[in-house]
Amino acid sequence: MTDPKKRADRWKAKYNLERVNETLTDLREDMAARYEAAMNQVYAMEMKVKEVINAAGVSTSLYVSYLNFGRQLYKLSRQQLISGETLAMAAQVLLDKWTARGCDPAVLARIRKDVFTIEAPKP
């Protein structure tokens, strides 16, 4: 184990606020551009989910649940980089979860297929 004074000195150097501020200032423009691009993708996905639930005649009081299902599928399909049968099985787990919370499984299945092009898992 290193000397406690050395540890404290390294921590102070690492977390020098001026240095951290300079680093974040340099990265901010790229970070903002990536955030904006991600939010545009999320917005487009949410609009597609709303189209599906509108077509199914879902009550507006349940929109939040269906949108949350869509957001969770989005995270699975885009951020965790899983695909194929593994993605289909994970999507089925989410579908079962939101069905247990009161959502219509047929509407959830349409969101899974129409918005995310994820087929039902093979038996």
PDB file of C-alpha atoms in Angstrom, residues 21-103:
ATOM      1  CA  ASN A  21     -12.554  22.431 -16.293  1.00  0.00           C
ATOM      2  CA  GLU A  22     -10.090  22.734 -19.186  1.00  0.00           C
ATOM      3  CA  THR A  23     -10.631  19.100 -20.143  1.00  0.00           C
ATOM      4  CA  LEU A  24     -14.415  19.426 -20.071  1.00  0.00           C
ATOM      5  CA  THR A  25     -14.284  22.688 -22.012  1.00  0.00           C
ATOM      6  CA  ASP A  26     -12.272  20.942 -24.733  1.00  0.00           C
ATOM      7  CA  LEU A  27     -14.736  18.041 -24.872  1.00  0.00           C
ATOM      8  CA  ARG A  28     -17.991  19.958 -24.439  1.00  0.00           C
ATOM      9  CA  GLU A  29     -18.764  20.636 -28.106  1.00  0.00           C
ATOM     10  CA  ASP A  30     -18.370  16.990 -29.105  1.00  0.00           C
ATOM     11  CA  MET A  31     -20.292  15.833 -26.025  1.00  0.00           C
ATOM     12  CA  ALA A  32     -23.163  18.197 -26.854  1.00  0.00           C
ATOM     13  CA  ALA A  33     -23.273  17.000 -30.473  1.00  0.00           C
ATOM     14  CA  ARG A  34     -23.396  13.342 -29.426  1.00  0.00           C
ATOM     15  CA  TYR A  35     -26.104  14.082 -26.848  1.00  0.00           C
ATOM     16  CA  GLU A  36     -28.197  15.929 -29.424  1.00  0.00           C
ATOM     17  CA  ALA A  37     -27.856  13.059 -31.912  1.00  0.00           C
ATOM     18  CA  ALA A  38     -28.891  10.536 -29.260  1.00  0.00           C
ATOM     19  CA  MET A  39     -31.913  12.616 -28.244  1.00  0.00           C
ATOM     20  CA  ASN A  40     -32.986  12.879 -31.898  1.00  0.00           C
ATOM     21  CA  GLN A  41     -32.902   9.076 -32.141  1.00  0.00           C
ATOM     22  CA  VAL A  42     -34.899   8.696 -28.916  1.00  0.00           C
ATOM     23  CA  TYR A  43     -37.443  11.257 -30.138  1.00  0.00           C
ATOM     24  CA  ALA A  44     -37.873   9.401 -33.446  1.00  0.00           C
ATOM     25  CA  MET A  45     -38.335   6.104 -31.596  1.00  0.00           C
ATOM     26  CA  GLU A  46     -40.916   7.630 -29.243  1.00  0.00           C
ATOM     27  CA  MET A  47     -42.885   9.027 -32.188  1.00  0.00           C
ATOM     28  CA  LYS A  48     -43.006   5.555 -33.768  1.00  0.00           C
ATOM     29  CA  VAL A  49     -44.155   4.027 -30.472  1.00  0.00           C
ATOM     30  CA  LYS A  50     -46.872   6.689 -30.221  1.00  0.00           C
ATOM     31  CA  GLU A  51     -48.045   5.853 -33.751  1.00  0.00           C
ATOM     32  CA  VAL A  52     -48.407   2.188 -32.779  1.00  0.00           C
ATOM     33  CA  ILE A  53     -50.244   2.880 -29.527  1.00  0.00           C
ATOM     34  CA  ASN A  54     -52.500   5.468 -31.190  1.00  0.00           C
ATOM     35  CA  ALA A  55     -53.425   2.953 -33.893  1.00  0.00           C
ATOM     36  CA  ALA A  56     -54.211   0.398 -31.173  1.00  0.00           C
ATOM     37  CA  GLY A  57     -56.481   2.844 -29.338  1.00  0.00           C
ATOM     38  CA  VAL A  58     -54.486   2.832 -26.098  1.00  0.00           C
ATOM     39  CA  SER A  59     -55.709   5.265 -23.449  1.00  0.00           C
ATOM     40  CA  THR A  60     -53.464   8.297 -23.016  1.00  0.00           C
ATOM     41  CA  SER A  61     -53.181   7.496 -19.316  1.00  0.00           C
ATOM     42  CA  LEU A  62     -51.175   4.396 -20.300  1.00  0.00           C
ATOM     43  CA  TYR A  63     -48.793   6.128 -22.724  1.00  0.00           C
ATOM     44  CA  VAL A  64     -46.037   6.388 -20.138  1.00  0.00           C
ATOM     45  CA  SER A  65     -45.927   2.623 -19.642  1.00  0.00           C
ATOM     46  CA  TYR A  66     -45.727   1.897 -23.361  1.00  0.00           C
ATOM     47  CA  LEU A  67     -43.119   4.613 -23.894  1.00  0.00           C
ATOM     48  CA  ASN A  68     -41.044   3.165 -21.053  1.00  0.00           C
ATOM     49  CA  PHE A  69     -41.251  -0.247 -22.714  1.00  0.00           C
ATOM     50  CA  GLY A  70     -40.012   1.373 -25.923  1.00  0.00           C
ATOM     51  CA  ARG A  71     -37.170   3.142 -24.111  1.00  0.00           C
ATOM     52  CA  GLN A  72     -36.059  -0.093 -22.503  1.00  0.00           C
ATOM     53  CA  LEU A  73     -36.099  -1.888 -25.857  1.00  0.00           C
ATOM     54  CA  TYR A  74     -34.150   1.008 -27.347  1.00  0.00           C
ATOM     55  CA  LYS A  75     -31.516   0.649 -24.652  1.00  0.00           C
ATOM     56  CA  LEU A  76     -31.258  -3.086 -25.280  1.00  0.00           C
ATOM     57  CA  SER A  77     -31.022  -2.779 -29.040  1.00  0.00           C
ATOM     58  CA  ARG A  78     -28.778   0.286 -29.307  1.00  0.00           C
ATOM     59  CA  GLN A  79     -26.710   0.712 -26.200  1.00  0.00           C
ATOM     60  CA  GLN A  80     -25.943  -2.829 -25.118  1.00  0.00           C
ATOM     61  CA  LEU A  81     -25.218  -4.004 -28.657  1.00  0.00           C
ATOM     62  CA  ILE A  82     -26.963  -7.360 -28.406  1.00  0.00           C
ATOM     63  CA  SER A  83     -28.743  -8.896 -31.355  1.00  0.00           C
ATOM     64  CA  GLY A  84     -30.318 -12.022 -32.756  1.00  0.00           C
ATOM     65  CA  GLU A  85     -31.966 -14.579 -30.527  1.00  0.00           C
ATOM     66  CA  THR A  86     -30.418 -13.031 -27.404  1.00  0.00           C
ATOM     67  CA  LEU A  87     -32.118  -9.718 -28.171  1.00  0.00           C
ATOM     68  CA  ALA A  88     -35.386 -11.508 -28.928  1.00  0.00           C
ATOM     69  CA  MET A  89     -35.289 -13.300 -25.568  1.00  0.00           C
ATOM     70  CA  ALA A  90     -34.436 -10.099 -23.671  1.00  0.00           C
ATOM     71  CA  ALA A  91     -37.257  -8.290 -25.494  1.00  0.00           C
ATOM     72  CA  GLN A  92     -39.651 -11.076 -24.496  1.00  0.00           C
ATOM     73  CA  VAL A  93     -38.647 -10.644 -20.846  1.00  0.00           C
ATOM     74  CA  LEU A  94     -39.457  -6.931 -21.128  1.00  0.00           C
ATOM     75  CA  LEU A  95     -42.755  -7.721 -22.837  1.00  0.00           C
ATOM     76  CA  ASP A  96     -43.686 -10.085 -19.997  1.00  0.00           C
ATOM     77  CA  LYS A  97     -42.670  -7.481 -17.416  1.00  0.00           C
ATOM     78  CA  TRP A  98     -44.842  -4.747 -18.944  1.00  0.00           C
ATOM     79  CA  THR A  99     -47.718  -7.193 -19.459  1.00  0.00           C
ATOM     80  CA  ALA A 100     -47.583  -7.931 -15.726  1.00  0.00           C
ATOM     81  CA  ARG A 101     -47.784  -4.169 -15.158  1.00  0.00           C
ATOM     82  CA  GLY A 102     -51.053  -3.942 -17.065  1.00  0.00           C
ATOM     83  CA  CYS A 103     -50.067  -3.322 -20.694  1.00  0.00           C
TER      84      CYS A 103
END
